[in-house]
Coordinates of C-alpha atoms and ligand atoms in Angstrom, one line a residue:
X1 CA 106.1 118.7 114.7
X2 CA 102.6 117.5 114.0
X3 CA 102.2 114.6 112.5
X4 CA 101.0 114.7 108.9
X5 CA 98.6 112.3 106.7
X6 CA 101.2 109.7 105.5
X7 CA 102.4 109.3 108.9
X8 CA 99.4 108.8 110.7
X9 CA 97.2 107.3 108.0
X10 CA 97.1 104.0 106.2
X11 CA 97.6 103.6 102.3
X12 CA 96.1 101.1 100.6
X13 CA 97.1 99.6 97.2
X14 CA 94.9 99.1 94.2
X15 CA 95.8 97.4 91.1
X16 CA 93.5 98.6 89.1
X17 CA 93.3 95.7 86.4
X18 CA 91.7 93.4 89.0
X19 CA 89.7 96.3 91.4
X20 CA 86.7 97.7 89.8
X21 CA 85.4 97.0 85.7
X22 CA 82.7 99.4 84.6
X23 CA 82.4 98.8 80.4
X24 CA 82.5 94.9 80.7
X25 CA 85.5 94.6 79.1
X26 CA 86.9 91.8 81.9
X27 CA 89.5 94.9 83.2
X28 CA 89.5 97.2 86.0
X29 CA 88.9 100.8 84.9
X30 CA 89.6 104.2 86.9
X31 CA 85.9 104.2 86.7
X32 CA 85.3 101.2 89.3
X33 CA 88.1 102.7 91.3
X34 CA 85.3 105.7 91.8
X35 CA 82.8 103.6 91.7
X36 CA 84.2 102.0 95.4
X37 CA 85.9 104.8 97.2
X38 CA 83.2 104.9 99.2
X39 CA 84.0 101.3 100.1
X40 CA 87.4 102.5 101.4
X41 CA 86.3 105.4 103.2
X42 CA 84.0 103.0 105.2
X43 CA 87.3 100.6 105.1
X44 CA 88.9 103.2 107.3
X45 CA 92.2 103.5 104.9
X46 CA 93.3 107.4 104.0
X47 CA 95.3 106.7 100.6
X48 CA 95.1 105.0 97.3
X49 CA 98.6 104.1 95.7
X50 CA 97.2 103.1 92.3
X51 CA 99.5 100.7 90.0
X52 CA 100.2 102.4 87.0
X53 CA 97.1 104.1 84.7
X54 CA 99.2 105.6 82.0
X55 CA 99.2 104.4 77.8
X56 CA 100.7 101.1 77.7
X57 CA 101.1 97.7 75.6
X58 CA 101.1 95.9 78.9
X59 CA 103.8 93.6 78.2
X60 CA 104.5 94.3 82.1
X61 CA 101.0 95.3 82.8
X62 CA 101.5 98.9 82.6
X63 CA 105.1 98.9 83.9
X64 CA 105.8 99.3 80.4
X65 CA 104.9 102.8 80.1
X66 CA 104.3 104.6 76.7
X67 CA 103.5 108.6 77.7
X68 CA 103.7 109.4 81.5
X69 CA 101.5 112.0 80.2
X70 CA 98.4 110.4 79.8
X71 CA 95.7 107.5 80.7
X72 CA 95.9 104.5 79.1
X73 CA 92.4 103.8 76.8
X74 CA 91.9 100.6 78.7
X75 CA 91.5 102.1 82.1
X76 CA 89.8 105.6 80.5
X77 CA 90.1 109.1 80.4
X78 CA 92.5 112.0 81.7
X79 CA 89.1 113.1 82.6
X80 CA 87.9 110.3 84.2
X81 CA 91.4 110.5 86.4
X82 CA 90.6 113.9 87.2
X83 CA 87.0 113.2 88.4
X84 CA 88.3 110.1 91.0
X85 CA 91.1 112.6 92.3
X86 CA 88.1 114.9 93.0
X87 CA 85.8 112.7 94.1
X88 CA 88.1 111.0 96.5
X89 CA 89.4 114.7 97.5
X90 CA 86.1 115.3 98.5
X91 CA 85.9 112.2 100.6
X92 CA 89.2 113.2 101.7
X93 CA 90.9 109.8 100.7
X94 CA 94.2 111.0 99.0
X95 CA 95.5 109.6 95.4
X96 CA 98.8 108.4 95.0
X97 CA 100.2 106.9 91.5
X98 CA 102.8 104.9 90.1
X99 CA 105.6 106.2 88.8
X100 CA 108.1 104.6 86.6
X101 CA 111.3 106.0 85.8
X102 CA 113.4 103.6 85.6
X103 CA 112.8 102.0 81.8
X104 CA 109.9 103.5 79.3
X105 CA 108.1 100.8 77.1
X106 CA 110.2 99.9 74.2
X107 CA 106.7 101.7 72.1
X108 CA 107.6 105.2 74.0
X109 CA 108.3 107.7 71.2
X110 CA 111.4 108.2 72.8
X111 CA 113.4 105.0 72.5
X112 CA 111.7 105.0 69.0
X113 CA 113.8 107.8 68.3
X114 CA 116.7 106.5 70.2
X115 CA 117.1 103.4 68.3
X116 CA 116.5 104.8 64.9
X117 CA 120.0 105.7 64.6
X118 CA 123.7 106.4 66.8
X119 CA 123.6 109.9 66.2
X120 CA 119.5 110.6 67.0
X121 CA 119.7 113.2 69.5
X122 CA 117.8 110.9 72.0
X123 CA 120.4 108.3 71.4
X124 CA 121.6 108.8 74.9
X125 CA 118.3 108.4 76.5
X126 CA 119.1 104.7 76.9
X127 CA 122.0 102.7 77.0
X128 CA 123.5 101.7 74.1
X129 CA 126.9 99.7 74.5
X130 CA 129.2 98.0 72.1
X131 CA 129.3 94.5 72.3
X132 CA 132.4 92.5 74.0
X133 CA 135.2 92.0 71.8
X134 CA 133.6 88.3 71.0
X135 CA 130.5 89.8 69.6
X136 CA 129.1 89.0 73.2
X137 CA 126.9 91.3 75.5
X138 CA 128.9 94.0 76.9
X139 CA 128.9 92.2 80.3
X140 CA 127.0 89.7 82.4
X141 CA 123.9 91.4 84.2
X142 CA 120.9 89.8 84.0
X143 CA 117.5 90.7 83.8
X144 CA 115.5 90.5 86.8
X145 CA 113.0 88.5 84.5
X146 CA 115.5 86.2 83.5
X147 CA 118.3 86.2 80.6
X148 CA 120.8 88.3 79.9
X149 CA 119.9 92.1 80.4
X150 CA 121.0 93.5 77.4
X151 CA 119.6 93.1 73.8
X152 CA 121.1 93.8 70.2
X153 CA 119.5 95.9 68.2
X154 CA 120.3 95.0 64.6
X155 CA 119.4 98.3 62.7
X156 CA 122.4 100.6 64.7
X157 CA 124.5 97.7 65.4
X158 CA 124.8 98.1 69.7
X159 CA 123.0 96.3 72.7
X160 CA 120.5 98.0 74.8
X161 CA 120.2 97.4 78.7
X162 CA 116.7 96.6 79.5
X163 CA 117.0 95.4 83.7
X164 CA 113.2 93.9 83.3
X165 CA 111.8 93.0 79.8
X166 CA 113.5 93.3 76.2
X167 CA 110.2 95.9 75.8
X168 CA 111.3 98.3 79.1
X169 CA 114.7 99.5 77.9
X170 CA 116.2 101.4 81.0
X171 CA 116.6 105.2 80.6
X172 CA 120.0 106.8 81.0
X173 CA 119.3 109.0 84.2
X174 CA 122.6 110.1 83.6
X175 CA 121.8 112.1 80.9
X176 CA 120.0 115.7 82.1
X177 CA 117.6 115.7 79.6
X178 CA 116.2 112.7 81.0
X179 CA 116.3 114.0 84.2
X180 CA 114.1 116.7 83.3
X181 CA 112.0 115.5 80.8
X182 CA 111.1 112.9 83.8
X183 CA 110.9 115.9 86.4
X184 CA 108.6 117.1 83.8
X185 CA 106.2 114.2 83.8
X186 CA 106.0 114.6 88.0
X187 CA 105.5 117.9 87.5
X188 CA 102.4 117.5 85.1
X189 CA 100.2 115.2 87.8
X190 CA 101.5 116.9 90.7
X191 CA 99.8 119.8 88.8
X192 CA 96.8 118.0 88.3
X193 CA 96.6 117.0 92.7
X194 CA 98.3 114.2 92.9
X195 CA 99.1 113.6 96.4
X196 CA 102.5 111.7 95.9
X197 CA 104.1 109.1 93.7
X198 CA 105.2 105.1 94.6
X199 CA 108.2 105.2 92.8
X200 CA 109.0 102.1 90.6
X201 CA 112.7 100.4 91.4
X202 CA 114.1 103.4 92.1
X203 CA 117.4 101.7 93.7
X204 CA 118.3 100.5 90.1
X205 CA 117.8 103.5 88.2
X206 CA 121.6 104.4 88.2
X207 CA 123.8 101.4 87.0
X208 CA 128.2 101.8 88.1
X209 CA 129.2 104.3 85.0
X210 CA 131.6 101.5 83.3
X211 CA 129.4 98.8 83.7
X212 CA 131.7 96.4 85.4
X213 CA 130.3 92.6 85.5
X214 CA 128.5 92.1 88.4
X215 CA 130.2 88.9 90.9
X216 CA 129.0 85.6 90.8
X217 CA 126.4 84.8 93.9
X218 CA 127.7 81.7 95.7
X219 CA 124.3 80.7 97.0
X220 CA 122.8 81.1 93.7
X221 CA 120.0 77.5 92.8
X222 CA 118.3 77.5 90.1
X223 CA 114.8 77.4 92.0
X224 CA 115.6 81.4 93.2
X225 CA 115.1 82.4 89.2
X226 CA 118.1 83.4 86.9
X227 CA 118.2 86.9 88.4
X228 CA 120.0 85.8 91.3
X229 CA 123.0 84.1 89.3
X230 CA 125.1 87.3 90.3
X231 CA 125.1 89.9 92.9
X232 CA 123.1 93.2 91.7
X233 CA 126.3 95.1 93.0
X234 CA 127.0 97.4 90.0
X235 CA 123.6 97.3 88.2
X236 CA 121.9 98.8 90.8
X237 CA 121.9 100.9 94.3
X238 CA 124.7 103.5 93.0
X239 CA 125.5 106.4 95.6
X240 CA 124.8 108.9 92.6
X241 CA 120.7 107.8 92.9
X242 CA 120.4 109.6 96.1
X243 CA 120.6 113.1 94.5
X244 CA 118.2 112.3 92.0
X245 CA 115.6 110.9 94.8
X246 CA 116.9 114.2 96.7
X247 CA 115.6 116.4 93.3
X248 CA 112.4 114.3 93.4
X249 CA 111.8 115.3 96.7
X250 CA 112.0 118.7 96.6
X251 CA 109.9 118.7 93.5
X252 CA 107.2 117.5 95.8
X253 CA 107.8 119.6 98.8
X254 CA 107.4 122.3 96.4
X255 CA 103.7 121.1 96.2
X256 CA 103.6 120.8 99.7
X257 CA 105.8 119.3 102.3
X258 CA 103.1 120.9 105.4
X259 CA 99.8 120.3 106.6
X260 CA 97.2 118.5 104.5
X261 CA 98.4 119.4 101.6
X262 CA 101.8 117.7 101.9
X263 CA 102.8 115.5 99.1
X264 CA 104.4 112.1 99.6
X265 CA 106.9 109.9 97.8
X266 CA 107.5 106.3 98.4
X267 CA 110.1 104.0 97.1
X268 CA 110.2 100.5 96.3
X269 CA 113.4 99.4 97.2
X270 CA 114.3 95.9 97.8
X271 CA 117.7 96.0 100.1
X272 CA 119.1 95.2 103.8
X273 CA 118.0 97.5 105.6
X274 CA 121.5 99.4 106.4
X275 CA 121.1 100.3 102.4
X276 CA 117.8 100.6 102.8
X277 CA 118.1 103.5 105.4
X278 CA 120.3 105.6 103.0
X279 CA 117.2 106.3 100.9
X280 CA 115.6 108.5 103.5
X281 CA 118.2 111.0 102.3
X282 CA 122.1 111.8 103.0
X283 CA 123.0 115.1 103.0
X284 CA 119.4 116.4 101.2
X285 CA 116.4 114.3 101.7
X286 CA 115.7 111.8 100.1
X287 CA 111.8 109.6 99.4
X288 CA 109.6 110.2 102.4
X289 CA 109.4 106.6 103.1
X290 CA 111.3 103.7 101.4
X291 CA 109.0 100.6 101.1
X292 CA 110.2 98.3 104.0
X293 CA 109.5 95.1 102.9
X294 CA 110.8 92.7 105.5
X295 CA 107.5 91.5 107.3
X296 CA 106.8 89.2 103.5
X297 CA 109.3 86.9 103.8
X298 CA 110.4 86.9 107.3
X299 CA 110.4 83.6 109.1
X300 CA 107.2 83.9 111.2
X301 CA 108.9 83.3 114.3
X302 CA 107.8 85.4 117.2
X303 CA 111.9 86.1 118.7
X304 CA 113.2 86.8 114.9
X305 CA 110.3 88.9 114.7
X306 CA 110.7 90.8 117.5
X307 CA 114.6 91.3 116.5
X308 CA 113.7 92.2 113.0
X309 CA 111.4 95.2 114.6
X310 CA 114.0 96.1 117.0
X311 CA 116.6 96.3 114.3
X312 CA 114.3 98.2 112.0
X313 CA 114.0 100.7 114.5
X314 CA 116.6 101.2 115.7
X315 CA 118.4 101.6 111.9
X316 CA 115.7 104.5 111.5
X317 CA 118.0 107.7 110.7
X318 CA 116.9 110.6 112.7
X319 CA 113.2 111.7 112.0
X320 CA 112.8 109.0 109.9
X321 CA 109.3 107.6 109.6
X322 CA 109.0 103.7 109.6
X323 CA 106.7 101.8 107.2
X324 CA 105.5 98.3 107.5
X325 CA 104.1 96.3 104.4
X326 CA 102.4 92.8 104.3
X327 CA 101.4 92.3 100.8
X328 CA 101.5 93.6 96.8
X329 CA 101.4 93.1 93.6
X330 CA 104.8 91.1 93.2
X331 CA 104.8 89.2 96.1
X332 CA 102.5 85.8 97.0
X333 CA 100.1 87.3 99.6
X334 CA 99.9 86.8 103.1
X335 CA 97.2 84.7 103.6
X336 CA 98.9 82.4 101.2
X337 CA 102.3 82.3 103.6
X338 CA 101.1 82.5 106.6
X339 CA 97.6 80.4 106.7
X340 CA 94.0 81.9 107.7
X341 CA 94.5 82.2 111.1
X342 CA 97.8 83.8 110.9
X343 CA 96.8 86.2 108.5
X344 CA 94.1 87.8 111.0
X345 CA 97.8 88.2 113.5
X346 CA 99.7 89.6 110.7
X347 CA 96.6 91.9 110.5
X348 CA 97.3 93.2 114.0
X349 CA 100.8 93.3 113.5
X350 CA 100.5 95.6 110.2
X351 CA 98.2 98.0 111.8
X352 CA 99.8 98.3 115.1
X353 CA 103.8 98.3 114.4
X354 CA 105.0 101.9 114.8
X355 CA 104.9 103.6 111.1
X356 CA 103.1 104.2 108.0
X357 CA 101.0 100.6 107.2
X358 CA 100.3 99.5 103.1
X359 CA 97.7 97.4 102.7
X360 CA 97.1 95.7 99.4
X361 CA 93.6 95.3 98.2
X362 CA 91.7 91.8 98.5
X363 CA 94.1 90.9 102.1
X364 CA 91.4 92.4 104.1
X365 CA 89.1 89.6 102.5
X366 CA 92.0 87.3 103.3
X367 CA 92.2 86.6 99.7
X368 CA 95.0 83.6 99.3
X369 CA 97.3 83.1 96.0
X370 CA 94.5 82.1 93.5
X371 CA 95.5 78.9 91.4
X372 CA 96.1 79.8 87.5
X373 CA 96.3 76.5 85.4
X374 CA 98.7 77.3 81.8
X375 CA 96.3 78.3 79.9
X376 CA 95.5 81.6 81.9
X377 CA 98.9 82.8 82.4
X378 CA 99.4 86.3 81.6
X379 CA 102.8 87.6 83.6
X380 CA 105.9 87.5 81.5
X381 CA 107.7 87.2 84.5
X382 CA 105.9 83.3 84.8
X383 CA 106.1 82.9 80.9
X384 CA 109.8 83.5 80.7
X385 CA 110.6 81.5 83.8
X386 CA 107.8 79.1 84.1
X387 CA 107.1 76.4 87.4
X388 CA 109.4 78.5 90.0
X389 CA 106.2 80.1 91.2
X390 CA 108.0 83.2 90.6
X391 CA 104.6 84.4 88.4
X392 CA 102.8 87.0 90.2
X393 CA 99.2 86.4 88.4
X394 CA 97.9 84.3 91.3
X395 CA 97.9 87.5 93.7
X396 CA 96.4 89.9 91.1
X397 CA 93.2 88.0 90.9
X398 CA 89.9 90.2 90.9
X399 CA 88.5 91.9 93.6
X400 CA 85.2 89.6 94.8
X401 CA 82.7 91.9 95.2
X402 CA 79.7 89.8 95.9
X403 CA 78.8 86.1 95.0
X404 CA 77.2 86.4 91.9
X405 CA 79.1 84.9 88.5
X406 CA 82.0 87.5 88.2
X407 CA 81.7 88.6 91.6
X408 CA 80.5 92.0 91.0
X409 CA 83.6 92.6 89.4
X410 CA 82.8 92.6 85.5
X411 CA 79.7 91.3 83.5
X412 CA 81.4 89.2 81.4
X413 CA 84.8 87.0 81.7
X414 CA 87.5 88.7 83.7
X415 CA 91.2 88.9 82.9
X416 CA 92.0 86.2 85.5
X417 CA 90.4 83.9 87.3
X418 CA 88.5 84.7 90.3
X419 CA 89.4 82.9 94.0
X420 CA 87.3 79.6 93.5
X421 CA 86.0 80.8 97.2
X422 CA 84.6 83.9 96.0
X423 CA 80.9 82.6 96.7
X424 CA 81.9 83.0 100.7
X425 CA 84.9 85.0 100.3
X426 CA 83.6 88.6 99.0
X427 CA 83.0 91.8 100.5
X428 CA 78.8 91.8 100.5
X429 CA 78.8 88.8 102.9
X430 CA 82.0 89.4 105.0
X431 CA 81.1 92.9 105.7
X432 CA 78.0 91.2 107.3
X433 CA 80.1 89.1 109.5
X434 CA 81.1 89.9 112.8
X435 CA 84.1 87.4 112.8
X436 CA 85.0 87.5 109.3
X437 CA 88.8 88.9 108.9
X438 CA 87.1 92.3 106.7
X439 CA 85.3 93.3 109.4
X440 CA 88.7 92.6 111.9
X441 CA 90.2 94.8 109.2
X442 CA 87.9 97.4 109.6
X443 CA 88.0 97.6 113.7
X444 CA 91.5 97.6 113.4
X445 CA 91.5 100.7 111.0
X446 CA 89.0 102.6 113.5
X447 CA 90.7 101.8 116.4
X448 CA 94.1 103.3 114.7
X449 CA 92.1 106.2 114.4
X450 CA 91.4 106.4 117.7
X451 CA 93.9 106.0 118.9
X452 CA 97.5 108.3 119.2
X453 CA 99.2 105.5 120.7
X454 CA 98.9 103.2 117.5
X455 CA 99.6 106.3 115.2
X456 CA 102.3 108.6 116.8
X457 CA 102.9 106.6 120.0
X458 CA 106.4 104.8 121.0
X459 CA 106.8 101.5 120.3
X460 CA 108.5 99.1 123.2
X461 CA 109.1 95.6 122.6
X462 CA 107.5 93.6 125.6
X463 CA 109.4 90.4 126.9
X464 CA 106.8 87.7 125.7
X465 CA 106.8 84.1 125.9
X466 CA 107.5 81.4 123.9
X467 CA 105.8 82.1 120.3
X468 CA 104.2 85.5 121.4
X469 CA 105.1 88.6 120.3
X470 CA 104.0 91.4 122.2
X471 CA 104.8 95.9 122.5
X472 CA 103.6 98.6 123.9
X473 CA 102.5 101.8 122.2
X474 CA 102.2 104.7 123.8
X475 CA 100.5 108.3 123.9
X476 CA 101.4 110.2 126.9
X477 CA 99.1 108.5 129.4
X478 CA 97.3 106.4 126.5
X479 CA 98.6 103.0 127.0
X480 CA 98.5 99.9 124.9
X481 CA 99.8 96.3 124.5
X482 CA 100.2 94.6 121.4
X483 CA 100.1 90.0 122.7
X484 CA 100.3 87.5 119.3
X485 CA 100.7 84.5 119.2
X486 CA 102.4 83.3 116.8
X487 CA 101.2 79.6 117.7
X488 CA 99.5 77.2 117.8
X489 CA 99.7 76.6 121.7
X490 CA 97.8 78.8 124.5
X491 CA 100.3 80.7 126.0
X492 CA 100.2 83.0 129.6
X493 CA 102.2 86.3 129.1
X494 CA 102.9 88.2 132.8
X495 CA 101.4 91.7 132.2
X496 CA 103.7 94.4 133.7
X497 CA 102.7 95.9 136.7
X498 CA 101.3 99.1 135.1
X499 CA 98.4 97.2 133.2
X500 CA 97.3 95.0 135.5
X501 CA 94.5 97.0 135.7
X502 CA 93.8 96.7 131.8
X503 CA 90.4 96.3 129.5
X504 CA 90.6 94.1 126.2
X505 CA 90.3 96.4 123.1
X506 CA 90.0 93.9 120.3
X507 CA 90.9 90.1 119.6
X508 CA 91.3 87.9 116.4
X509 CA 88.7 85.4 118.0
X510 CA 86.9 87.3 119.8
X511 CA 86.9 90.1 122.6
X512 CA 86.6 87.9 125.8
X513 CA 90.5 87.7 126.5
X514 CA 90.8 86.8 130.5
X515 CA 93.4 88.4 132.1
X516 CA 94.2 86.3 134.9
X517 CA 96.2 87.3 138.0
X518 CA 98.5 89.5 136.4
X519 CA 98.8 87.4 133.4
X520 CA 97.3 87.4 129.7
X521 CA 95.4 83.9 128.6
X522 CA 96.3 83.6 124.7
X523 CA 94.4 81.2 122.9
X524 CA 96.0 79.5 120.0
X525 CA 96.8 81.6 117.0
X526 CA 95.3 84.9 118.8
X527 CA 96.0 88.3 118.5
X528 CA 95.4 90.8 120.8
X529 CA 95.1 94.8 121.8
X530 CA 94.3 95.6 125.3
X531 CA 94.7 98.7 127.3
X532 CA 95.9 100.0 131.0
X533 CA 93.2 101.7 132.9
Ligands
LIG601 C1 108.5 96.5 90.1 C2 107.0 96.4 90.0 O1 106.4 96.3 91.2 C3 106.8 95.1 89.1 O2 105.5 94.7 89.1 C4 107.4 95.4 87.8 O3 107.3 94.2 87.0 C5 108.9 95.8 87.9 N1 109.1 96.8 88.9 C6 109.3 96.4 86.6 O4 108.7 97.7 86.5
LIG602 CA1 87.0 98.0 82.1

């Protein structure tokens, strides 16, 4: 089979509050998306996952959604979507949006109608329970924001589950008219060009069908947020979800499941990865790739590494395509973890693994967690559970431009702060900069598009030494090796005999790597590509 666009090509993530403002209102509007796709194109990336665009109060910041039919005022027009699809069409970046199906925003017409009364025919559209016998909520899930997960509603008299926020009640995918009403809302941007859809949570969309309390988690601290007080084990990942990710899917082969015109639809699914694996489909297929998450929080050790890879791989069902992810909107980014220097190696790493890379916007400036004092918080999730840095603001700064006031990213205050660095940290000077980590970024990118090897080439783990990490990908004769150290010693890694006889493609310091006898010189903290022959 030949390999198609989301396999070979890199998707990068925009959250379009904090890319691009074009009216001076302080926000990032489909507009300034446009404005820089020609910045991406010259990035080397081939797909934009935007966070979601549609009519929204923004309690959640747009995962609150109010009509999947439509473009939220704030961010502009259905017109104005339709001109960035085009234009970026044209420059033959695809689009990819958000899609939320889990909860609507508690504005959405349709819980409106649902909670007006028991017997409103939407009423089943969410779920309503009775409370416990003690007047209690029906059982003890808690939000992922904290609290319980379910809300009384005093006008009808019943609770409401909401898994996020008291204003994203969850919809009732158990009910068909949900189901299609949801299909529906696919169907209308899919219809517009849409390349493909990030799917929101989709491993909690079906909660166990008598709501059973969920265990108690033994390891639960109070540091890890109230969430993790029980075990998600009948509130979400049901076996039933994988036939409604197997209907999604062939709603978008129906677009296109061939050639350039093939549509794609990811999942964000946080899970071990032998759960994990099951949403790539059963018996139908399932999402084309299910976000795999593990490189954010694993230790950044080079033999756990190299076991988490293998194990990743080797989970993969038949014809499954991997995925690899570093950074996004939820999740403290990586220059944050893992330091400057590592962050160039975790650059390698994301655009050399075997599989699909997602890059979030702002880590190819090696733009850290920005520091937000009170007064400038704006995610619920920090409001409701404040000091457990669980508050995702500080990685959904603005994207620095250039070094003037608002860094070319508005004209007048933006909606957080900028990164205090942005004077030296911004795309104007680092795409001048032959060592800064953009324009590593951007060698990486063209070299994966050189290259087969790095995009449909085998992976093999390499025995490395202490603290490196090292593969091989390979192309029929194209052959490459992947060397990182993880740190901060030199270290000598024996080349095998084939690539003795070897040329440096690209390091993170720079591109005079000795090879020495047989043997790779690593310098402290240095990643490195090379090649046989
Ligand atoms: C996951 C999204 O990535 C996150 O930002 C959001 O708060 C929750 N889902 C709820 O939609
Ligand atoms: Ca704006």
């Amino acid at each position: 089979m030949t390999a198609l666009w989301w396999q070979t090509g890199v998707i990068y993530q925009v959250y379009p509050r904090s890319f691009q403002d074009t009216n001076g209102d302080g926000l990032g509007d489909l507009k300034g998306i446009e404005r820089r796709l020609d910045y991406l194109v010259s990035l080397g990336v081939d797909a934009i996952w935007i966070s979601p665009i549609y009519p929204s109060p923004m309690i959640d910041f747009g995962y609150d959604v109010a009509d999947y039919c439509d473009v939220d005022p704030r961010f502009g027009t259905l017109a104005d979507f339709d001109d960035l699809l085009a234009q970026a069409h044209q420059r033959r970046l695809k689009i990819l949006l958000d899609f939320v199906p889990n909860h609507t925003s508690d504005l959405h017409p349709w819980f409106a109608e649902s909670r007006s009364s028991r017997d409103n025919a939407k009423r089943d559209w969410y779920i309503w329970r009775d409370p416990a016998p003690d007047g209690a909520p029906p059982n003890n899930w808690i939000s992922d924001f904290g609290g319980s997960a379910w809300e009384w509603d005093e006008v009808t008299g019943q609770f409401y589950y909401h898994a996020f926020l008291k204003e994203q009640p969850d919809l009732n995918w158990r009910h068909p008219a949900v189901q299609l009403a949801m299909y529906g809302a696919m169907r209308f941007w899919f219809d517009r060009g849409v390349d493909g859809f990030r799917i929101d949570v989709l491993w909690h969309m079906l909660k166990a069908a008598d709501f059973p309390d969920n265990p108690a988690n033994p390891a639960y601290q109070p540091a890890m947020g109230e969430m993790h007080r029980v075990i998600q084990v009948h509130s979400t990942d049901q076996p039933e979800v994988h036939s409604i990710a197997a209907e999604m899917r062939a709603i978008a082969d129906s677009y296109g499941a061939q050639g350039r015109g093939a549509r794609v639809l990811i999942g964000e699914i946080y899970l071990p990865v032998d759960r994990l694996m099951q949403y790539y489909g059963r018996e139908r297929a399932g999402v084309h790739l299910p976000f795999n998450f593990q490189l954010i929080d694993a230790p950044w050790e080079a033999r756990s590494l190299a076991k988490l890879i293998a194990d990743y791989e080797a989970a993969l069902p038949p014809g499954a395509w991997p995925n690899w992810v570093l950074g996004n909107h939820d999740r403290p980014r990586v220059a944050a973890k893992r330091g400057q220097t590592q962050a160039r190696v975790a650059a390698v790493l994301l655009l050399t693994l075997r599989g699909t890379p997602t890059l979030y916007y702002g880590d190819e400036l090696g733009l850290s967690d920005v520091e937000i004092s009170s007064g400038q918080i704006r995610d619920p999730r920090e409001l409701r559970e404040p000091g457990l840095a669980l508050g995702r603001d500080p990685v959904r700064t603005p994207m620095p431009w250039d070094k003037s006031e608002n860094a070319g990213f508005t004209t007048t205050k933006p909606w957080l702060p900028l990164n205090a660095d942005h004077s030296t940290r911004n795309v104007a000077q680092m795409i001048e900069e032959p060592q800064s980590i953009l324009t590593l970024y951007r060698r990486l990118l063209a070299l994966r598009r050189d290259c087969l090897a790095l995009t449909i080439g085998d992976f093999m783990l390499l025995d490395g030494a202490a603290d490196v990490l090292a593969y091989e990908r390979r192309h029929r004769a194209e052959r490459l090796i992947v060397a990182l150290n993880l740190g901060g010693n030199s270290q000598r890694l024996q080349l095998p005999d084939w690539a003795h006889d070897c040329r440096i493609l690209l390091s993170t310091i720079d591109d005079t790597e000795p090879v020495e006898g047989g043997a790779l010189l690593l310098r402290s903290n240095e990643g490195v590509i090379i090649k046989a022959g």
